């Protein structure tokens, strides 16, 4: 039982910039000795080239559009050898679906969000399975919007709920070869994808105020938990969602409610206790 990942190989999908959660996870795996093969989306080529080229622990990087069957097939033909870990850090919803009220979401936008953000895990697992070694770990990234309504998250909440259910289903499908499939529900982090969520800065402020740890999580916090779930340390864990959110999901009502002033509310603190 060890954190030593020397000789282990990981597939990482979802690096778009140095702020990407996928980039932090890849770096964490590499810090423990793993080599990494990257799948990137063509539109981010110029951004990721600077990160990938001449990085000794990256043993290959290939374009992969997860919505295109032939693109995923080509990726897995080009990615040589077998792998011990796979990381899915992929999400997208059309701007129209994020900016308008959910009730006006078109079925086309709904389909796009679910295809990219949820079904892509099924597609990647299907193509990856023959190349994943027995006992491999798979991790995807989800958000609290899957469980509860978060303003501005809209159709992505449904997509993440689907992703979490697919995590459980795939854990059963792949468990026969001891391949484990888990999800990390990360607190809000400033990234390219997050910048598309309306009101994201307010969510960051609210979380930092209300979470038990009194701060937002970082890419590094998420990467460390991914390391646990992908390595042998997580050998008995599959089909689960781990909340890496500074404890926010454990709280029903923020403990410092007396410091929150609602519109029109008098400045006096709320009185607690039985009257
Ligand atoms: N940033 C947050 O606050 C937060 C919180 C919880 C969960 N997450 C999840 O973390 C994951 C990574 O997002 P991030 O915040 O690091 O942002 P990011 O913008 O760095 O990563 C999103 C990635 O999705 C990829 N992608 C989108 N459509 C694709 C397609 N058709 N084919 C291939 N790749 C595609 C993009 O290329 C990009 O690399 C996402 O699943 C996101 O929902 C993010």
PDB file of C-alpha atoms and ligand atoms in Angstrom:
ATOM      1  CA  UNK A   1       0.000   0.000   0.000  1.00  0.00           C
ATOM      2  CA  UNK A   2       1.821   3.098  -1.146  1.00  0.00           C
ATOM      3  CA  UNK A   3       1.692   6.574  -2.600  1.00  0.00           C
ATOM      4  CA  UNK A   4       4.595   5.638  -4.834  1.00  0.00           C
ATOM      5  CA  UNK A   5       3.275   5.815  -8.399  1.00  0.00           C
ATOM      6  CA  UNK A   6       6.596   5.059 -10.115  1.00  0.00           C
ATOM      7  CA  UNK A   7       5.928   2.994 -13.226  1.00  0.00           C
ATOM      8  CA  UNK A   8       2.213   3.899 -13.170  1.00  0.00           C
ATOM      9  CA  UNK A   9       0.605   5.642 -16.114  1.00  0.00           C
ATOM     10  CA  UNK A  10      -2.358   8.030 -16.135  1.00  0.00           C
ATOM     11  CA  UNK A  11      -4.708   9.358 -18.805  1.00  0.00           C
ATOM     12  CA  UNK A  12      -5.815  12.914 -18.050  1.00  0.00           C
ATOM     13  CA  UNK A  13      -8.594  14.677 -19.971  1.00  0.00           C
ATOM     14  CA  UNK A  14      -9.538  18.333 -19.416  1.00  0.00           C
ATOM     15  CA  UNK A  15      -6.470  20.558 -19.253  1.00  0.00           C
ATOM     16  CA  UNK A  16      -7.293  23.907 -20.878  1.00  0.00           C
ATOM     17  CA  UNK A  17      -4.994  26.216 -18.895  1.00  0.00           C
ATOM     18  CA  UNK A  18      -2.637  26.209 -15.935  1.00  0.00           C
ATOM     19  CA  UNK A  19      -5.685  26.918 -13.735  1.00  0.00           C
ATOM     20  CA  UNK A  20      -7.444  23.707 -14.819  1.00  0.00           C
ATOM     21  CA  UNK A  21      -8.220  21.226 -12.054  1.00  0.00           C
ATOM     22  CA  UNK A  22      -6.978  18.515 -14.448  1.00  0.00           C
ATOM     23  CA  UNK A  23      -3.556  20.216 -14.606  1.00  0.00           C
ATOM     24  CA  UNK A  24      -3.252  20.196 -10.797  1.00  0.00           C
ATOM     25  CA  UNK A  25      -4.205  16.502 -10.692  1.00  0.00           C
ATOM     26  CA  UNK A  26      -1.704  15.633 -13.442  1.00  0.00           C
ATOM     27  CA  UNK A  27       1.058  17.487 -11.570  1.00  0.00           C
ATOM     28  CA  UNK A  28       0.169  15.726  -8.305  1.00  0.00           C
ATOM     29  CA  UNK A  29       0.302  12.296  -9.952  1.00  0.00           C
ATOM     30  CA  UNK A  30       3.637  13.192 -11.554  1.00  0.00           C
ATOM     31  CA  UNK A  31       5.019  14.408  -8.195  1.00  0.00           C
ATOM     32  CA  UNK A  32       4.467  10.851  -6.940  1.00  0.00           C
ATOM     33  CA  UNK A  33       6.220   9.270  -9.911  1.00  0.00           C
ATOM     34  CA  UNK A  34       3.487   8.651 -12.507  1.00  0.00           C
ATOM     35  CA  UNK A  35       3.752   9.521 -16.178  1.00  0.00           C
ATOM     36  CA  UNK A  36       0.760  11.139 -17.864  1.00  0.00           C
ATOM     37  CA  UNK A  37      -0.806  11.025 -21.333  1.00  0.00           C
ATOM     38  CA  UNK A  38      -2.959  14.078 -22.042  1.00  0.00           C
ATOM     39  CA  UNK A  39      -6.161  14.376 -24.043  1.00  0.00           C
ATOM     40  CA  UNK A  40      -6.886  17.996 -24.985  1.00  0.00           C
ATOM     41  CA  UNK A  41      -9.570  19.864 -26.910  1.00  0.00           C
ATOM     42  CA  UNK A  42      -8.324  21.400 -30.171  1.00  0.00           C
ATOM     43  CA  UNK A  43      -9.515  24.924 -29.329  1.00  0.00           C
ATOM     44  CA  UNK A  44      -7.083  25.023 -26.389  1.00  0.00           C
ATOM     45  CA  UNK A  45      -4.043  23.783 -28.322  1.00  0.00           C
ATOM     46  CA  UNK A  46      -2.086  27.042 -28.165  1.00  0.00           C
ATOM     47  CA  UNK A  47      -2.701  27.361 -24.407  1.00  0.00           C
ATOM     48  CA  UNK A  48      -1.753  23.773 -23.521  1.00  0.00           C
ATOM     49  CA  UNK A  49       1.233  23.501 -25.843  1.00  0.00           C
ATOM     50  CA  UNK A  50       3.243  25.735 -23.518  1.00  0.00           C
ATOM     51  CA  UNK A  51       2.390  23.469 -20.568  1.00  0.00           C
ATOM     52  CA  UNK A  52       2.861  20.100 -22.299  1.00  0.00           C
ATOM     53  CA  UNK A  53       5.942  20.495 -24.469  1.00  0.00           C
ATOM     54  CA  UNK A  54       9.253  19.660 -22.826  1.00  0.00           C
ATOM     55  CA  UNK A  55       7.477  18.410 -19.677  1.00  0.00           C
ATOM     56  CA  UNK A  56       9.355  15.192 -18.919  1.00  0.00           C
ATOM     57  CA  UNK A  57       6.528  13.363 -17.127  1.00  0.00           C
ATOM     58  CA  UNK A  58       4.108  13.835 -20.071  1.00  0.00           C
ATOM     59  CA  UNK A  59       4.627  10.841 -22.356  1.00  0.00           C
ATOM     60  CA  UNK A  60       2.094  11.844 -25.012  1.00  0.00           C
ATOM     61  CA  UNK A  61      -0.588  14.413 -25.802  1.00  0.00           C
ATOM     62  CA  UNK A  62      -3.300  13.943 -28.373  1.00  0.00           C
ATOM     63  CA  UNK A  63      -6.359  15.869 -29.437  1.00  0.00           C
ATOM     64  CA  UNK A  64      -9.655  14.391 -28.215  1.00  0.00           C
ATOM     65  CA  UNK A  65     -13.156  15.798 -28.652  1.00  0.00           C
ATOM     66  CA  UNK A  66     -15.212  13.651 -26.279  1.00  0.00           C
ATOM     67  CA  UNK A  67     -18.424  14.261 -28.229  1.00  0.00           C
ATOM     68  CA  UNK A  68     -16.971  12.675 -31.391  1.00  0.00           C
ATOM     69  CA  UNK A  69     -16.756   8.870 -31.508  1.00  0.00           C
ATOM     70  CA  UNK A  70     -14.012   8.925 -34.179  1.00  0.00           C
ATOM     71  CA  UNK A  71     -11.959  11.480 -32.234  1.00  0.00           C
ATOM     72  CA  UNK A  72     -12.046   9.348 -29.070  1.00  0.00           C
ATOM     73  CA  UNK A  73     -11.237   6.215 -31.099  1.00  0.00           C
ATOM     74  CA  UNK A  74      -8.239   7.984 -32.695  1.00  0.00           C
ATOM     75  CA  UNK A  75      -7.046   9.163 -29.289  1.00  0.00           C
ATOM     76  CA  UNK A  76      -6.980   5.622 -27.934  1.00  0.00           C
ATOM     77  CA  UNK A  77      -5.223   4.320 -31.072  1.00  0.00           C
ATOM     78  CA  UNK A  78      -2.528   6.979 -30.644  1.00  0.00           C
ATOM     79  CA  UNK A  79      -2.128   6.532 -26.873  1.00  0.00           C
ATOM     80  CA  UNK A  80       0.178   3.558 -26.727  1.00  0.00           C
ATOM     81  CA  UNK A  81       0.351   0.946 -23.953  1.00  0.00           C
ATOM     82  CA  UNK A  82      -1.842   0.413 -20.903  1.00  0.00           C
ATOM     83  CA  UNK A  83      -2.872   2.706 -18.060  1.00  0.00           C
ATOM     84  CA  UNK A  84      -3.500   2.578 -14.297  1.00  0.00           C
ATOM     85  CA  UNK A  85      -5.529   5.768 -13.869  1.00  0.00           C
ATOM     86  CA  UNK A  86      -7.953   7.899 -15.860  1.00  0.00           C
ATOM     87  CA  UNK A  87      -9.091  11.445 -14.976  1.00  0.00           C
ATOM     88  CA  UNK A  88     -12.211  13.023 -16.501  1.00  0.00           C
ATOM     89  CA  UNK A  89     -12.319  16.808 -15.882  1.00  0.00           C
ATOM     90  CA  UNK A  90     -14.714  17.822 -18.629  1.00  0.00           C
ATOM     91  CA  UNK A  91     -17.811  19.996 -18.673  1.00  0.00           C
ATOM     92  CA  UNK A  92     -19.585  22.317 -21.054  1.00  0.00           C
ATOM     93  CA  UNK A  93     -23.015  23.918 -21.434  1.00  0.00           C
ATOM     94  CA  UNK A  94     -23.959  26.431 -24.146  1.00  0.00           C
ATOM     95  CA  UNK A  95     -23.955  30.037 -22.876  1.00  0.00           C
ATOM     96  CA  UNK A  96     -27.643  30.364 -23.759  1.00  0.00           C
ATOM     97  CA  UNK A  97     -28.466  27.568 -21.304  1.00  0.00           C
ATOM     98  CA  UNK A  98     -26.421  29.140 -18.498  1.00  0.00           C
ATOM     99  CA  UNK A  99     -27.639  32.689 -18.971  1.00  0.00           C
ATOM    100  CA  UNK A 100     -31.375  32.136 -19.377  1.00  0.00           C
ATOM    101  CA  UNK A 101     -33.766  30.671 -16.805  1.00  0.00           C
ATOM    102  CA  UNK A 102     -33.825  26.851 -16.732  1.00  0.00           C
ATOM    103  CA  UNK A 103     -37.462  26.784 -17.813  1.00  0.00           C
ATOM    104  CA  UNK A 104     -36.397  28.174 -21.211  1.00  0.00           C
ATOM    105  CA  UNK A 105     -33.608  25.605 -21.835  1.00  0.00           C
ATOM    106  CA  UNK A 106     -33.938  24.116 -25.308  1.00  0.00           C
ATOM    107  CA  UNK A 107     -33.711  20.359 -25.745  1.00  0.00           C
ATOM    108  CA  UNK A 108     -30.724  20.966 -28.019  1.00  0.00           C
ATOM    109  CA  UNK A 109     -28.781  22.857 -25.310  1.00  0.00           C
ATOM    110  CA  UNK A 110     -29.890  20.298 -22.724  1.00  0.00           C
ATOM    111  CA  UNK A 111     -28.589  17.491 -24.947  1.00  0.00           C
ATOM    112  CA  UNK A 112     -25.263  19.249 -25.523  1.00  0.00           C
ATOM    113  CA  UNK A 113     -24.671  19.817 -21.801  1.00  0.00           C
ATOM    114  CA  UNK A 114     -25.438  16.204 -20.943  1.00  0.00           C
ATOM    115  CA  UNK A 115     -23.472  14.783 -23.877  1.00  0.00           C
ATOM    116  CA  UNK A 116     -20.266  16.701 -23.095  1.00  0.00           C
ATOM    117  CA  UNK A 117     -20.493  16.714 -19.314  1.00  0.00           C
ATOM    118  CA  UNK A 118     -21.987  13.304 -18.492  1.00  0.00           C
ATOM    119  CA  UNK A 119     -22.172  10.857 -21.411  1.00  0.00           C
ATOM    120  CA  UNK A 120     -18.510  11.552 -22.213  1.00  0.00           C
ATOM    121  CA  UNK A 121     -17.562   9.533 -19.117  1.00  0.00           C
ATOM    122  CA  UNK A 122     -19.319   6.486 -20.574  1.00  0.00           C
ATOM    123  CA  UNK A 123     -17.651   6.972 -23.960  1.00  0.00           C
ATOM    124  CA  UNK A 124     -14.175   7.411 -22.446  1.00  0.00           C
ATOM    125  CA  UNK A 125     -14.623   4.364 -20.186  1.00  0.00           C
ATOM    126  CA  UNK A 126     -15.781   2.225 -23.135  1.00  0.00           C
ATOM    127  CA  UNK A 127     -12.727   3.062 -25.223  1.00  0.00           C
ATOM    128  CA  UNK A 128     -10.348   3.045 -22.251  1.00  0.00           C
ATOM    129  CA  UNK A 129     -11.442  -0.261 -20.703  1.00  0.00           C
ATOM    130  CA  UNK A 130      -9.271  -2.531 -22.888  1.00  0.00           C
ATOM    131  CA  UNK A 131      -6.277  -0.331 -22.064  1.00  0.00           C
ATOM    132  CA  UNK A 132      -6.914  -0.017 -18.328  1.00  0.00           C
ATOM    133  CA  UNK A 133      -5.001  -2.449 -16.135  1.00  0.00           C
ATOM    134  CA  UNK A 134      -6.882  -4.504 -13.534  1.00  0.00           C
ATOM    135  CA  UNK A 135      -7.251  -2.421 -10.370  1.00  0.00           C
ATOM    136  CA  UNK A 136      -7.102   0.902 -12.256  1.00  0.00           C
ATOM    137  CA  UNK A 137      -8.765   4.022 -10.842  1.00  0.00           C
ATOM    138  CA  UNK A 138     -11.068   6.424 -12.685  1.00  0.00           C
ATOM    139  CA  UNK A 139     -12.035   9.828 -11.246  1.00  0.00           C
ATOM    140  CA  UNK A 140     -14.422  12.470 -12.591  1.00  0.00           C
ATOM    141  CA  UNK A 141     -15.293  15.944 -11.290  1.00  0.00           C
ATOM    142  CA  UNK A 142     -18.736  17.031 -10.166  1.00  0.00           C
ATOM    143  CA  UNK A 143     -20.293  19.892  -8.195  1.00  0.00           C
ATOM    144  CA  UNK A 144     -22.844  20.473  -5.442  1.00  0.00           C
ATOM    145  CA  UNK A 145     -25.283  21.725  -8.123  1.00  0.00           C
ATOM    146  CA  UNK A 146     -25.972  18.016  -8.764  1.00  0.00           C
ATOM    147  CA  UNK A 147     -27.609  17.693  -5.326  1.00  0.00           C
ATOM    148  CA  UNK A 148     -29.071  21.133  -4.671  1.00  0.00           C
ATOM    149  CA  UNK A 149     -29.996  24.211  -6.643  1.00  0.00           C
ATOM    150  CA  UNK A 150     -27.101  26.653  -7.076  1.00  0.00           C
ATOM    151  CA  UNK A 151     -27.961  29.989  -8.730  1.00  0.00           C
ATOM    152  CA  UNK A 152     -26.636  30.242 -12.293  1.00  0.00           C
ATOM    153  CA  UNK A 153     -25.681  26.552 -12.534  1.00  0.00           C
ATOM    154  CA  UNK A 154     -28.972  25.653 -14.230  1.00  0.00           C
ATOM    155  CA  UNK A 155     -28.729  22.777 -16.762  1.00  0.00           C
ATOM    156  CA  UNK A 156     -25.282  21.850 -15.429  1.00  0.00           C
ATOM    157  CA  UNK A 157     -26.943  20.642 -12.208  1.00  0.00           C
ATOM    158  CA  UNK A 158     -28.828  17.990 -14.180  1.00  0.00           C
ATOM    159  CA  UNK A 159     -25.679  17.102 -16.125  1.00  0.00           C
ATOM    160  CA  UNK A 160     -23.680  16.621 -12.918  1.00  0.00           C
ATOM    161  CA  UNK A 161     -26.487  14.581 -11.322  1.00  0.00           C
ATOM    162  CA  UNK A 162     -26.333  12.318 -14.390  1.00  0.00           C
ATOM    163  CA  UNK A 163     -22.540  12.149 -14.101  1.00  0.00           C
ATOM    164  CA  UNK A 164     -22.763  11.032 -10.462  1.00  0.00           C
ATOM    165  CA  UNK A 165     -25.293   8.315 -11.314  1.00  0.00           C
ATOM    166  CA  UNK A 166     -23.125   7.178 -14.234  1.00  0.00           C
ATOM    167  CA  UNK A 167     -20.203   6.969 -11.793  1.00  0.00           C
ATOM    168  CA  UNK A 168     -22.179   4.415  -9.769  1.00  0.00           C
ATOM    169  CA  UNK A 169     -23.287   2.479 -12.859  1.00  0.00           C
ATOM    170  CA  UNK A 170     -19.762   2.385 -14.301  1.00  0.00           C
ATOM    171  CA  UNK A 171     -18.380   1.268 -10.934  1.00  0.00           C
ATOM    172  CA  UNK A 172     -20.606  -1.809 -11.266  1.00  0.00           C
ATOM    173  CA  UNK A 173     -19.770  -2.332 -14.975  1.00  0.00           C
ATOM    174  CA  UNK A 174     -16.011  -2.213 -14.375  1.00  0.00           C
ATOM    175  CA  UNK A 175     -15.822  -3.624 -10.846  1.00  0.00           C
ATOM    176  CA  UNK A 176     -15.293  -7.184 -12.108  1.00  0.00           C
ATOM    177  CA  UNK A 177     -11.742  -6.218 -13.038  1.00  0.00           C
ATOM    178  CA  UNK A 178     -11.336  -4.253  -9.813  1.00  0.00           C
ATOM    179  CA  UNK A 179     -11.448  -0.998 -11.800  1.00  0.00           C
ATOM    180  CA  UNK A 180     -12.810   1.692  -9.467  1.00  0.00           C
ATOM    181  CA  UNK A 181     -14.872   4.668 -10.639  1.00  0.00           C
ATOM    182  CA  UNK A 182     -15.383   7.626  -8.302  1.00  0.00           C
ATOM    183  CA  UNK A 183     -16.365  11.287  -8.407  1.00  0.00           C
ATOM    184  CA  UNK A 184     -15.008  14.312  -6.559  1.00  0.00           C
ATOM    185  CA  UNK A 185     -17.499  17.075  -5.819  1.00  0.00           C
ATOM    186  CA  UNK A 186     -15.222  20.111  -5.673  1.00  0.00           C
ATOM    187  CA  UNK A 187     -16.044  23.461  -4.138  1.00  0.00           C
ATOM    188  CA  UNK A 188     -15.950  26.456  -6.497  1.00  0.00           C
ATOM    189  CA  UNK A 189     -12.534  27.291  -7.990  1.00  0.00           C
ATOM    190  CA  UNK A 190     -11.695  30.076 -10.440  1.00  0.00           C
ATOM    191  CA  UNK A 191     -11.057  28.382 -13.830  1.00  0.00           C
ATOM    192  CA  UNK A 192     -12.046  28.944 -17.467  1.00  0.00           C
ATOM    193  CA  UNK A 193     -15.135  26.724 -17.129  1.00  0.00           C
ATOM    194  CA  UNK A 194     -16.199  28.442 -13.905  1.00  0.00           C
ATOM    195  CA  UNK A 195     -16.043  31.865 -15.563  1.00  0.00           C
ATOM    196  CA  UNK A 196     -19.101  30.839 -17.625  1.00  0.00           C
ATOM    197  CA  UNK A 197     -21.293  30.424 -14.516  1.00  0.00           C
ATOM    198  CA  UNK A 198     -23.253  33.666 -13.876  1.00  0.00           C
ATOM    199  CA  UNK A 199     -22.616  35.122 -10.399  1.00  0.00           C
ATOM    200  CA  UNK A 200     -19.599  32.878  -9.781  1.00  0.00           C
ATOM    201  CA  UNK A 201     -17.739  35.515  -7.706  1.00  0.00           C
ATOM    202  CA  UNK A 202     -20.696  35.757  -5.318  1.00  0.00           C
ATOM    203  CA  UNK A 203     -20.686  31.968  -4.934  1.00  0.00           C
ATOM    204  CA  UNK A 204     -16.960  32.071  -4.077  1.00  0.00           C
ATOM    205  CA  UNK A 205     -17.590  34.744  -1.408  1.00  0.00           C
ATOM    206  CA  UNK A 206     -20.560  32.884   0.065  1.00  0.00           C
ATOM    207  CA  UNK A 207     -18.669  29.582   0.275  1.00  0.00           C
ATOM    208  CA  UNK A 208     -15.624  31.143   1.919  1.00  0.00           C
ATOM    209  CA  UNK A 209     -17.924  32.743   4.492  1.00  0.00           C
ATOM    210  CA  UNK A 210     -20.107  29.689   5.171  1.00  0.00           C
ATOM    211  CA  UNK A 211     -17.832  26.632   4.872  1.00  0.00           C
ATOM    212  CA  UNK A 212     -16.517  25.118   8.137  1.00  0.00           C
ATOM    213  CA  UNK A 213     -12.914  25.667   7.002  1.00  0.00           C
ATOM    214  CA  UNK A 214     -13.707  29.361   6.324  1.00  0.00           C
ATOM    215  CA  UNK A 215     -12.052  29.340   2.919  1.00  0.00           C
ATOM    216  CA  UNK A 216     -12.498  28.149  -0.620  1.00  0.00           C
ATOM    217  CA  UNK A 217     -10.739  24.999  -1.801  1.00  0.00           C
ATOM    218  CA  UNK A 218      -7.840  25.101  -4.256  1.00  0.00           C
ATOM    219  CA  UNK A 219      -6.904  22.974  -7.239  1.00  0.00           C
ATOM    220  CA  UNK A 220      -4.261  21.449  -4.948  1.00  0.00           C
ATOM    221  CA  UNK A 221      -6.891  20.334  -2.399  1.00  0.00           C
ATOM    222  CA  UNK A 222      -8.777  18.538  -5.157  1.00  0.00           C
ATOM    223  CA  UNK A 223      -5.605  17.031  -6.623  1.00  0.00           C
ATOM    224  CA  UNK A 224      -4.608  15.501  -3.276  1.00  0.00           C
ATOM    225  CA  UNK A 225      -7.995  13.806  -2.915  1.00  0.00           C
ATOM    226  CA  UNK A 226      -7.771  12.590  -6.518  1.00  0.00           C
ATOM    227  CA  UNK A 227      -4.386  11.072  -5.692  1.00  0.00           C
ATOM    228  CA  UNK A 228      -6.005   9.114  -2.851  1.00  0.00           C
ATOM    229  CA  UNK A 229      -8.908   7.904  -4.977  1.00  0.00           C
ATOM    230  CA  UNK A 230      -6.738   6.977  -7.973  1.00  0.00           C
ATOM    231  CA  UNK A 231      -3.982   5.230  -6.026  1.00  0.00           C
ATOM    232  CA  UNK A 232      -4.020   1.970  -4.051  1.00  0.00           C
ATOM    233  CA  UNK A 233      -4.908   3.986  -0.945  1.00  0.00           C
ATOM    234  CA  UNK A 234      -8.446   4.129  -2.320  1.00  0.00           C
ATOM    235  CA  UNK A 235      -8.498   0.408  -3.205  1.00  0.00           C
ATOM    236  CA  UNK A 236     -11.781  -0.292  -1.382  1.00  0.00           C
ATOM    237  CA  UNK A 237     -13.642   2.785  -2.631  1.00  0.00           C
ATOM    238  CA  UNK A 238     -15.805   2.782  -5.750  1.00  0.00           C
ATOM    239  CA  UNK A 239     -19.049   4.330  -6.989  1.00  0.00           C
ATOM    240  CA  UNK A 240     -18.670   7.175  -4.462  1.00  0.00           C
ATOM    241  CA  UNK A 241     -18.753  10.953  -4.543  1.00  0.00           C
ATOM    242  CA  UNK A 242     -16.234  12.597  -2.224  1.00  0.00           C
ATOM    243  CA  UNK A 243     -16.968  16.214  -1.276  1.00  0.00           C
ATOM    244  CA  UNK A 244     -13.793  18.314  -1.397  1.00  0.00           C
ATOM    245  CA  UNK A 245     -15.453  21.610  -0.540  1.00  0.00           C
ATOM    246  CA  UNK A 246     -14.000  22.847   2.769  1.00  0.00           C
ATOM    247  CA  UNK A 247     -17.002  21.146   4.408  1.00  0.00           C
ATOM    248  CA  UNK A 248     -19.665  23.383   2.845  1.00  0.00           C
ATOM    249  CA  UNK A 249     -21.973  20.452   1.941  1.00  0.00           C
ATOM    250  CA  UNK A 250     -22.119  19.448   5.622  1.00  0.00           C
ATOM    251  CA  UNK A 251     -23.744  22.729   6.639  1.00  0.00           C
ATOM    252  CA  UNK A 252     -27.503  23.346   6.510  1.00  0.00           C
ATOM    253  CA  UNK A 253     -27.557  26.927   7.761  1.00  0.00           C
ATOM    254  CA  UNK A 254     -24.330  28.980   8.042  1.00  0.00           C
ATOM    255  CA  UNK A 255     -23.279  29.206  11.720  1.00  0.00           C
ATOM    256  CA  UNK A 256     -22.665  32.967  11.470  1.00  0.00           C
ATOM    257  CA  UNK A 257     -26.186  33.700  10.317  1.00  0.00           C
ATOM    258  CA  UNK A 258     -26.316  36.603  12.757  1.00  0.00           C
ATOM    259  CA  UNK A 259     -23.752  38.413  10.562  1.00  0.00           C
ATOM    260  CA  UNK A 260     -25.795  37.993   7.397  1.00  0.00           C
ATOM    261  CA  UNK A 261     -28.150  40.914   6.785  1.00  0.00           C
ATOM    262  CA  UNK A 262     -31.096  40.200   4.499  1.00  0.00           C
ATOM    263  CA  UNK A 263     -32.605  43.030   2.407  1.00  0.00           C
ATOM    264  CA  UNK A 264     -34.831  45.197   4.590  1.00  0.00           C
ATOM    265  CA  UNK A 265     -33.678  43.444   7.760  1.00  0.00           C
ATOM    266  CA  UNK A 266     -32.794  45.571  10.798  1.00  0.00           C
ATOM    267  CA  UNK A 267     -29.134  45.648  11.845  1.00  0.00           C
ATOM    268  CA  UNK A 268     -29.808  43.762  15.097  1.00  0.00           C
ATOM    269  CA  UNK A 269     -28.534  40.169  15.173  1.00  0.00           C
ATOM    270  CA  UNK A 270     -31.038  37.319  14.895  1.00  0.00           C
ATOM    271  CA  UNK A 271     -31.985  36.046  18.379  1.00  0.00           C
ATOM    272  CA  UNK A 272     -31.462  32.332  18.870  1.00  0.00           C
ATOM    273  CA  UNK A 273     -33.162  30.074  21.424  1.00  0.00           C
ATOM    274  CA  UNK A 274     -36.743  29.257  22.407  1.00  0.00           C
ATOM    275  CA  UNK A 275     -38.747  32.425  23.033  1.00  0.00           C
TER     276      UNK A 275
HETATM  277  N1  LIG B   1     -14.041  25.203 -11.254  1.00  0.00           N
HETATM  278  C1  LIG B   1     -15.010  24.828 -10.414  1.00  0.00           C
HETATM  279  O1  LIG B   1     -15.525  25.640  -9.633  1.00  0.00           O
HETATM  280  C2  LIG B   1     -15.496  23.411 -10.409  1.00  0.00           C
HETATM  281  C3  LIG B   1     -16.175  22.921  -9.269  1.00  0.00           C
HETATM  282  C4  LIG B   1     -16.633  21.606  -9.287  1.00  0.00           C
HETATM  283  C5  LIG B   1     -16.416  20.799 -10.396  1.00  0.00           C
HETATM  284  N2  LIG B   1     -15.749  21.311 -11.488  1.00  0.00           N
HETATM  285  C6  LIG B   1     -15.542  20.437 -12.639  1.00  0.00           C
HETATM  286  O2  LIG B   1     -14.166  20.251 -12.845  1.00  0.00           O
HETATM  287  C7  LIG B   1     -13.983  19.840 -14.207  1.00  0.00           C
HETATM  288  C8  LIG B   1     -12.837  20.637 -14.812  1.00  0.00           C
HETATM  289  O3  LIG B   1     -13.225  22.001 -14.965  1.00  0.00           O
HETATM  290  P1  LIG B   1     -12.271  23.218 -14.578  1.00  0.00           P
HETATM  291  O4  LIG B   1     -12.996  24.034 -13.586  1.00  0.00           O
HETATM  292  O5  LIG B   1     -10.906  22.748 -14.292  1.00  0.00           O
HETATM  293  O6  LIG B   1     -12.310  24.110 -15.913  1.00  0.00           O
HETATM  294  P2  LIG B   1     -11.472  24.029 -17.284  1.00  0.00           P
HETATM  295  O7  LIG B   1     -12.120  25.021 -18.192  1.00  0.00           O
HETATM  296  O8  LIG B   1     -10.043  24.210 -17.009  1.00  0.00           O
HETATM  297  O9  LIG B   1     -11.728  22.552 -17.803  1.00  0.00           O
HETATM  298  C9  LIG B   1     -12.872  22.168 -18.546  1.00  0.00           C
HETATM  299  C10 LIG B   1     -12.371  21.250 -19.617  1.00  0.00           C
HETATM  300  O10 LIG B   1     -13.449  20.643 -20.356  1.00  0.00           O
HETATM  301  C11 LIG B   1     -12.925  20.414 -21.635  1.00  0.00           C
HETATM  302  N3  LIG B   1     -13.959  20.134 -22.634  1.00  0.00           N
HETATM  303  C12 LIG B   1     -15.134  20.793 -22.827  1.00  0.00           C
HETATM  304  N4  LIG B   1     -15.769  20.278 -23.908  1.00  0.00           N
HETATM  305  C13 LIG B   1     -14.980  19.276 -24.388  1.00  0.00           C
HETATM  306  C14 LIG B   1     -15.069  18.384 -25.488  1.00  0.00           C
HETATM  307  N5  LIG B   1     -16.120  18.410 -26.330  1.00  0.00           N
HETATM  308  N6  LIG B   1     -14.063  17.490 -25.689  1.00  0.00           N
HETATM  309  C15 LIG B   1     -12.992  17.455 -24.862  1.00  0.00           C
HETATM  310  N7  LIG B   1     -12.837  18.276 -23.805  1.00  0.00           N
HETATM  311  C16 LIG B   1     -13.827  19.184 -23.582  1.00  0.00           C
HETATM  312  C17 LIG B   1     -12.184  21.701 -21.968  1.00  0.00           C
HETATM  313  O11 LIG B   1     -11.274  21.529 -23.031  1.00  0.00           O
HETATM  314  C18 LIG B   1     -11.490  21.972 -20.653  1.00  0.00           C
HETATM  315  O12 LIG B   1     -10.207  21.413 -20.658  1.00  0.00           O
HETATM  316  C19 LIG B   1     -15.332  20.040 -14.900  1.00  0.00           C
HETATM  317  O13 LIG B   1     -16.016  18.800 -14.947  1.00  0.00           O
HETATM  318  C20 LIG B   1     -16.046  20.995 -13.950  1.00  0.00           C
HETATM  319  O14 LIG B   1     -17.454  20.917 -14.053  1.00  0.00           O
HETATM  320  C21 LIG B   1     -15.274  22.589 -11.501  1.00  0.00           C
END
